[in-house]
Amino acid sequence: MVELVRAGHSPEALAKEYGPSGPSIRNWVRQAEQEGEVRADGLTAAERDELKRLRKENRQLREEREILRKATIFFAAGASRSPAMPKGV
């Protein structure tokens, strides 16, 4: 069905001839585009999923790095101020 739509047949005409509804055929075409073929954005569905995952991972790593940077500054500042020793010890 997908190939017939790509060849120029309308989903409605195919629906009358073969049985599935026009919206179902359009969904199949859309799904075929998303699953394996390059779309207008230049990425396949798998590549878009990987890009989304990598962006999320990158965001998390940046947050972790910022936390470590702040902790380093905090502990370095604390180490330069040694606590006063109590008298008589």
Short mmCIF file of C-alpha atoms in Angstrom, two decimals:
data_model
loop_
_atom_site.label_atom_id
_atom_site.label_comp_id
_atom_site.label_asym_id
_atom_site.label_seq_id
_atom_site.Cartn_x
_atom_site.Cartn_y
_atom_site.Cartn_z
CA MET A 1 0.00 0.00 0.00
CA VAL A 2 2.81 2.38 0.91
CA GLU A 3 4.48 1.88 -2.45
CA LEU A 4 1.19 2.42 -4.27
CA VAL A 5 0.68 5.73 -2.46
CA ARG A 6 4.22 6.75 -3.35
CA ALA A 7 3.51 5.80 -6.95
CA GLY A 8 0.73 8.38 -7.00
CA HIS A 9 -2.42 6.51 -5.98
CA SER A 10 -4.63 8.23 -3.42
CA PRO A 11 -5.22 6.47 -0.09
CA GLU A 12 -8.98 6.80 -0.65
CA ALA A 13 -8.85 5.03 -4.02
CA LEU A 14 -6.73 2.26 -2.53
CA ALA A 15 -9.14 1.99 0.39
CA LYS A 16 -12.06 1.41 -1.97
CA GLU A 17 -10.15 -1.16 -3.97
CA TYR A 18 -8.40 -3.11 -1.19
CA GLY A 19 -10.41 -2.53 1.97
CA PRO A 20 -8.33 -0.69 4.60
CA SER A 21 -9.48 2.82 5.40
CA GLY A 22 -7.84 5.89 3.90
CA PRO A 23 -6.59 7.15 7.28
CA SER A 24 -5.06 3.73 7.99
CA ILE A 25 -3.17 3.81 4.71
CA ARG A 26 -1.94 7.36 5.43
CA ASN A 27 -0.76 6.20 8.86
CA TRP A 28 1.16 3.33 7.24
CA VAL A 29 2.86 5.77 4.86
CA ARG A 30 3.77 8.10 7.73
CA GLN A 31 5.07 5.19 9.81
CA ALA A 32 7.17 3.89 6.92
CA GLU A 33 8.73 7.33 6.55
CA GLN A 34 9.54 7.50 10.25
CA GLU A 35 10.91 3.98 10.59
CA GLY A 36 13.39 3.64 7.84
CA GLU A 37 13.61 6.36 5.35
CA VAL A 38 15.19 9.76 5.51
CA ARG A 39 12.63 12.47 6.07
CA ALA A 40 12.84 16.18 5.40
CA ASP A 41 14.87 16.70 8.59
CA GLY A 42 17.52 14.33 7.21
CA LEU A 43 17.29 11.79 10.04
CA THR A 44 15.76 8.35 10.28
CA ALA A 45 13.55 7.44 13.23
CA ALA A 46 16.41 5.49 14.80
CA GLU A 47 18.75 8.45 14.40
CA ARG A 48 16.20 10.82 15.94
CA ASP A 49 15.78 8.45 18.90
CA GLU A 50 19.54 8.22 19.36
CA LEU A 51 19.92 12.00 19.11
CA LYS A 52 17.24 12.47 21.76
CA ARG A 53 18.96 9.94 24.04
CA LEU A 54 22.38 11.54 23.53
CA ARG A 55 21.05 15.04 24.20
CA LYS A 56 19.49 13.84 27.45
CA GLU A 57 22.74 12.11 28.46
CA ASN A 58 24.74 15.22 27.57
CA ARG A 59 22.44 17.41 29.69
CA GLN A 60 22.83 15.03 32.65
CA LEU A 61 26.62 14.96 32.31
CA ARG A 62 26.77 18.77 32.21
CA GLU A 63 24.69 18.95 35.40
CA GLU A 64 26.93 16.40 37.12
CA ARG A 65 30.05 18.29 36.04
CA GLU A 66 28.63 21.54 37.41
CA ILE A 67 27.86 19.87 40.75
CA LEU A 68 31.41 18.53 40.95
CA ARG A 69 32.84 21.95 40.06
CA LYS A 70 30.85 23.62 42.85
CA ALA A 71 31.81 20.88 45.33
CA THR A 72 35.48 21.32 44.45
CA ILE A 73 35.26 25.05 45.07
CA PHE A 74 33.41 24.51 48.35
CA PHE A 75 35.86 21.95 49.72
CA ALA A 76 38.91 23.86 48.51
CA ALA A 77 37.70 26.95 50.34
CA GLY A 78 37.10 24.90 53.48
CA ALA A 79 40.54 23.32 53.36
CA SER A 80 42.25 26.71 53.23
CA ARG A 81 40.57 27.69 56.50
CA SER A 82 41.83 25.23 59.04
CA PRO A 83 39.64 24.91 62.11
CA ALA A 84 40.96 26.50 65.29
CA MET A 85 42.40 23.97 67.72
CA PRO A 86 40.78 24.12 71.15
CA LYS A 87 43.07 25.37 73.90
CA GLY A 88 44.34 22.81 76.30
CA VAL A 89 44.39 19.91 73.91
#
